[in-house]
């Protein structure tokens, strides 16, 4: 007997960011798995079991949800934002790759969500209007040297960049190191957007030139967008300035 596993993106916070397909999957699921704060965002429903787990046990969480689905149940795994962006969809597929043959028969439906960088970009203007990349600054799953190399090469290649997992208590100075590297490669006027808890009541948006960007301006709920050499600011009297990257690259 093989059931269904929905891997559902909840968007950045506000229920209005949840796509209808995600709402349908959550309504059908008999059990919800995920990191505690994300499980809490799913409105409780009678008859639906909730399995909240710690942030660091992603593969185990994926295995538990797959084992449950394999018994014939309809199970949802929830992630903030999009489940395929630094989140649970890859952990689930990794668990299927390593797991028993029967897990390959589970109906797997990955439901996309609005990822943090898109929510932050929309608040700021259109900083991702031309080529861009996304980099997790967490060195839990890759060496810090790899991150430094990617930052430098992405800046040289002319990408705007979105940073996920910008800081943690365990590595307070790395974001300042990242900005120092970017200052070697980019003009000091390049806009840096700090979007914190976008889509939640404590949302905050701040824009600083690269020269003044500092690690303490971000926490783990912040997604940072660093512009490319083309990214500009359009001032509007009495209204928030617009940060945008023109669609045409002049500096080819
Ligand atoms: N799957 C998620 C990302 C998980 S990694 C997504 O697609 O958005 C966790 C990181 O996402 C955080 O450290 C932060 O950089 C970013 N993030 C998640 N929610 C956010 C929000 N509401 N506002 C700003 N950044 C957010």
Coordinates of C-alpha atoms and ligand atoms in Angstrom, one line a residue:
X1 CA 0.0 0.0 0.0
X2 CA 1.5 3.4 -0.9
X3 CA 0.1 6.7 0.0
X4 CA 0.8 10.3 -1.0
X5 CA 3.4 12.8 0.2
X6 CA 2.7 16.5 -0.5
X7 CA 5.8 18.6 -0.1
X8 CA 4.2 22.0 0.4
X9 CA 5.6 25.5 0.3
X10 CA 3.9 27.9 2.7
X11 CA 5.3 31.1 1.3
X12 CA 7.1 33.7 3.4
X13 CA 4.5 34.1 6.1
X14 CA 1.2 35.6 5.3
X15 CA -1.6 33.2 4.4
X16 CA -2.3 35.3 1.3
X17 CA 1.0 34.1 -0.1
X18 CA -0.1 30.5 0.0
X19 CA -1.1 29.2 -3.4
X20 CA -4.5 27.4 -3.7
X21 CA -2.9 24.1 -4.5
X22 CA -1.0 24.2 -1.2
X23 CA -4.2 24.9 0.7
X24 CA -5.9 21.9 -1.0
X25 CA -3.0 19.6 -0.1
X26 CA -3.1 20.8 3.6
X27 CA -6.8 20.2 3.6
X28 CA -6.3 16.6 2.4
X29 CA -3.4 15.6 4.6
X30 CA -4.0 13.3 7.5
X31 CA -0.6 14.3 9.0
X32 CA 1.7 17.3 8.8
X33 CA 5.4 17.1 9.3
X34 CA 7.9 20.0 9.4
X35 CA 10.1 22.3 11.4
X36 CA 8.2 23.5 14.4
X37 CA 7.5 27.2 13.4
X38 CA 6.3 26.1 9.9
X39 CA 3.9 23.4 11.3
X40 CA 2.5 26.1 13.6
X41 CA 1.6 28.2 10.6
X42 CA -0.8 25.4 9.4
X43 CA -4.2 26.0 10.9
X44 CA -4.9 23.1 13.3
X45 CA -7.6 20.8 12.0
X46 CA -9.4 18.0 13.9
X47 CA -8.1 14.5 12.9
X48 CA -4.9 15.9 11.4
X49 CA -1.8 14.7 13.3
X50 CA 1.1 17.2 13.7
X51 CA 4.7 16.2 13.8
X52 CA 7.0 19.2 14.6
X53 CA 10.7 18.6 14.6
X54 CA 13.9 20.4 15.2
X55 CA 15.6 22.4 12.4
X56 CA 18.6 20.1 12.1
X57 CA 17.0 16.8 11.5
X58 CA 15.9 17.2 7.9
X59 CA 16.7 13.8 6.6
X60 CA 15.2 12.0 9.5
X61 CA 12.0 14.1 9.2
X62 CA 11.8 13.2 5.5
X63 CA 12.2 9.5 6.3
X64 CA 9.5 9.7 9.0
X65 CA 7.1 11.3 6.6
X66 CA 7.9 8.8 3.8
X67 CA 7.5 5.8 6.1
X68 CA 4.1 7.3 7.2
X69 CA 3.0 7.8 3.5
X70 CA 4.2 4.3 2.6
X71 CA 1.7 2.9 5.1
X72 CA -1.1 4.3 2.8
X73 CA -1.6 7.7 4.4
X74 CA -1.9 11.2 2.9
X75 CA 1.0 13.1 4.5
X76 CA 2.1 16.7 4.1
X77 CA 5.7 18.0 4.6
X78 CA 5.7 21.8 5.0
X79 CA 8.5 24.3 4.3
X80 CA 8.6 28.1 4.5
X81 CA 8.8 29.8 1.2
X82 CA 9.3 27.3 -1.6
X83 CA 10.1 23.7 -0.6
X84 CA 12.7 23.3 -3.3
X85 CA 14.8 26.4 -2.2
X86 CA 17.2 25.4 0.6
X87 CA 14.4 23.3 2.0
X88 CA 12.7 19.9 2.4
X89 CA 12.0 18.8 -1.2
X90 CA 15.6 17.9 -1.8
X91 CA 15.8 16.2 1.6
X92 CA 12.7 14.1 0.7
X93 CA 14.2 13.1 -2.7
X94 CA 17.5 12.3 -1.0
X95 CA 15.6 10.0 1.4
X96 CA 13.8 8.3 -1.5
X97 CA 17.1 7.8 -3.3
X98 CA 18.6 6.1 -0.2
X99 CA 15.5 4.4 1.1
X100 CA 13.6 1.2 0.4
X101 CA 12.4 0.4 -3.1
X102 CA 8.8 0.8 -1.9
X103 CA 9.2 4.5 -1.3
X104 CA 9.6 5.1 -5.0
X105 CA 6.0 4.0 -5.4
X106 CA 4.7 6.8 -3.1
X107 CA 2.7 9.5 -4.9
X108 CA 4.9 12.6 -4.6
X109 CA 3.5 16.0 -5.2
X110 CA 5.8 19.0 -4.7
X111 CA 3.7 22.2 -4.4
X112 CA 5.7 25.4 -5.0
X113 CA 5.6 28.4 -2.8
X114 CA 6.8 32.0 -3.0
X115 CA 10.4 32.0 -2.0
X116 CA 11.8 34.7 0.3
X117 CA 13.9 36.4 -2.3
X118 CA 10.8 37.0 -4.5
X119 CA 8.8 38.4 -1.6
X120 CA 11.7 40.7 -0.6
X121 CA 12.3 41.8 -4.3
X122 CA 8.7 42.7 -4.7
X123 CA 8.7 44.9 -1.6
X124 CA 11.9 46.7 -2.8
X125 CA 11.0 47.2 -6.5
X126 CA 12.6 44.9 -9.1
X127 CA 16.2 44.1 -8.0
X128 CA 16.0 40.7 -9.7
X129 CA 14.9 42.2 -13.0
X130 CA 18.0 40.8 -14.8
X131 CA 20.3 37.8 -14.2
X132 CA 20.7 36.7 -10.6
X133 CA 21.7 33.9 -8.3
X134 CA 20.8 32.6 -4.8
X135 CA 23.4 31.6 -2.3
X136 CA 22.9 30.1 1.2
X137 CA 25.5 31.6 3.5
X138 CA 25.2 28.7 5.9
X139 CA 28.3 26.6 6.1
X140 CA 26.4 23.7 7.7
X141 CA 26.3 21.8 4.5
X142 CA 29.3 23.2 2.5
X143 CA 32.7 24.7 3.5
X144 CA 32.9 28.5 4.0
X145 CA 35.7 28.6 1.3
X146 CA 33.2 27.5 -1.3
X147 CA 30.8 30.3 -0.3
X148 CA 33.6 32.9 -0.5
X149 CA 34.5 31.6 -4.0
X150 CA 30.9 31.7 -5.2
X151 CA 30.4 35.3 -3.9
X152 CA 33.4 36.6 -5.7
X153 CA 32.7 34.8 -9.0
X154 CA 29.0 35.8 -8.9
X155 CA 30.0 39.5 -8.4
X156 CA 32.5 39.3 -11.2
X157 CA 29.9 37.6 -13.5
X158 CA 27.5 40.5 -13.0
X159 CA 24.7 38.6 -11.1
X160 CA 22.5 40.3 -8.5
X161 CA 22.5 37.9 -5.5
X162 CA 20.0 36.8 -3.0
X163 CA 21.5 35.5 0.3
X164 CA 19.6 33.0 2.4
X165 CA 20.6 32.0 6.0
X166 CA 22.8 35.1 6.2
X167 CA 23.9 34.8 9.9
X168 CA 23.6 32.6 13.0
X169 CA 24.8 32.8 16.5
X170 CA 27.4 30.2 15.6
X171 CA 29.0 32.4 12.9
X172 CA 28.4 36.0 13.7
X173 CA 31.3 37.5 11.6
X174 CA 30.8 35.6 8.3
X175 CA 28.4 38.1 6.8
X176 CA 30.8 41.0 7.4
X177 CA 33.5 38.9 5.6
X178 CA 31.0 38.3 2.8
X179 CA 30.4 42.1 2.4
X180 CA 34.2 42.7 2.5
X181 CA 34.7 40.3 -0.4
X182 CA 31.9 42.0 -2.4
X183 CA 33.4 45.4 -1.7
X184 CA 36.6 44.2 -3.4
X185 CA 34.6 43.3 -6.6
X186 CA 31.7 45.8 -6.8
X187 CA 31.3 49.6 -6.6
X188 CA 30.5 50.8 -3.0
X189 CA 27.2 52.4 -4.3
X190 CA 25.6 49.0 -5.2
X191 CA 22.3 48.8 -3.3
X192 CA 22.0 46.1 -0.6
X193 CA 18.4 45.2 0.5
X194 CA 17.8 43.7 3.9
X195 CA 14.3 42.1 3.9
X196 CA 13.3 40.8 7.4
X197 CA 10.3 38.6 8.1
X198 CA 8.6 39.7 4.9
X199 CA 4.9 38.9 4.9
X200 CA 4.8 38.7 8.8
X201 CA 3.7 41.4 11.3
X202 CA 7.3 42.3 12.2
X203 CA 8.3 42.8 8.6
X204 CA 11.1 45.3 7.9
X205 CA 12.9 46.5 4.8
X206 CA 16.1 48.4 4.8
X207 CA 18.3 49.5 1.9
X208 CA 22.0 50.5 2.3
X209 CA 24.8 51.1 -0.2
X210 CA 27.4 48.3 -0.2
X211 CA 29.8 50.6 1.5
X212 CA 27.6 50.7 4.6
X213 CA 26.3 47.2 4.6
X214 CA 27.1 45.4 7.9
X215 CA 26.5 42.0 9.3
X216 CA 24.5 43.3 12.3
X217 CA 21.8 44.6 9.9
X218 CA 20.6 41.0 9.3
X219 CA 19.4 38.1 11.4
X220 CA 18.2 34.5 10.5
X221 CA 14.8 35.9 9.4
X222 CA 16.5 38.2 6.8
X223 CA 16.9 37.6 3.1
X224 CA 19.5 39.9 1.6
X225 CA 19.6 41.0 -2.0
X226 CA 22.8 42.5 -3.3
X227 CA 22.4 44.4 -6.6
X228 CA 24.6 43.9 -9.6
X229 CA 26.7 46.7 -11.0
X230 CA 23.6 47.7 -13.1
X231 CA 21.2 48.0 -10.1
X232 CA 19.8 51.5 -9.6
X233 CA 17.6 53.4 -7.2
X234 CA 14.7 55.6 -8.4
X235 CA 13.8 58.2 -5.7
X236 CA 10.2 59.2 -5.3
X237 CA 9.3 62.2 -3.2
X238 CA 7.2 61.1 -0.2
X239 CA 7.3 57.5 -1.3
X240 CA 9.7 54.6 -0.8
X241 CA 12.5 54.6 -3.3
X242 CA 12.5 51.8 -5.9
X243 CA 15.5 49.5 -6.3
X244 CA 15.6 47.9 -9.7
X245 CA 17.9 46.2 -12.2
X246 CA 17.2 47.2 -15.8
X247 CA 16.4 44.3 -18.1
X248 CA 19.1 45.4 -20.6
X249 CA 22.7 45.0 -19.6
X250 CA 24.7 47.9 -20.8
X251 CA 28.0 46.7 -19.5
X252 CA 28.3 43.5 -21.5
Ligands
LIG1 N1 12.5 27.6 1.6 C1 12.7 28.9 2.1 C2 14.1 29.2 2.5 C3 14.6 28.4 3.7 S1 16.2 28.9 4.2 C4 12.2 29.9 1.0 O1 12.0 29.5 -0.1 O2 12.1 31.1 1.3 C5 15.8 30.0 5.5 C6 16.1 31.5 5.1 O3 15.1 32.0 4.2 C7 16.2 32.5 6.2 O4 17.5 32.5 6.9 C8 16.0 33.8 5.5 O5 17.2 34.1 4.8 C9 15.0 33.4 4.4 N2 13.6 33.7 4.8 C10 12.6 32.8 5.0 N3 11.5 33.4 5.3 C11 11.7 34.8 5.1 C12 10.9 35.9 5.3 N4 9.6 35.9 5.6 N5 11.5 37.1 5.1 C13 12.8 37.2 4.7 N6 13.6 36.1 4.6 C14 13.1 34.9 4.8

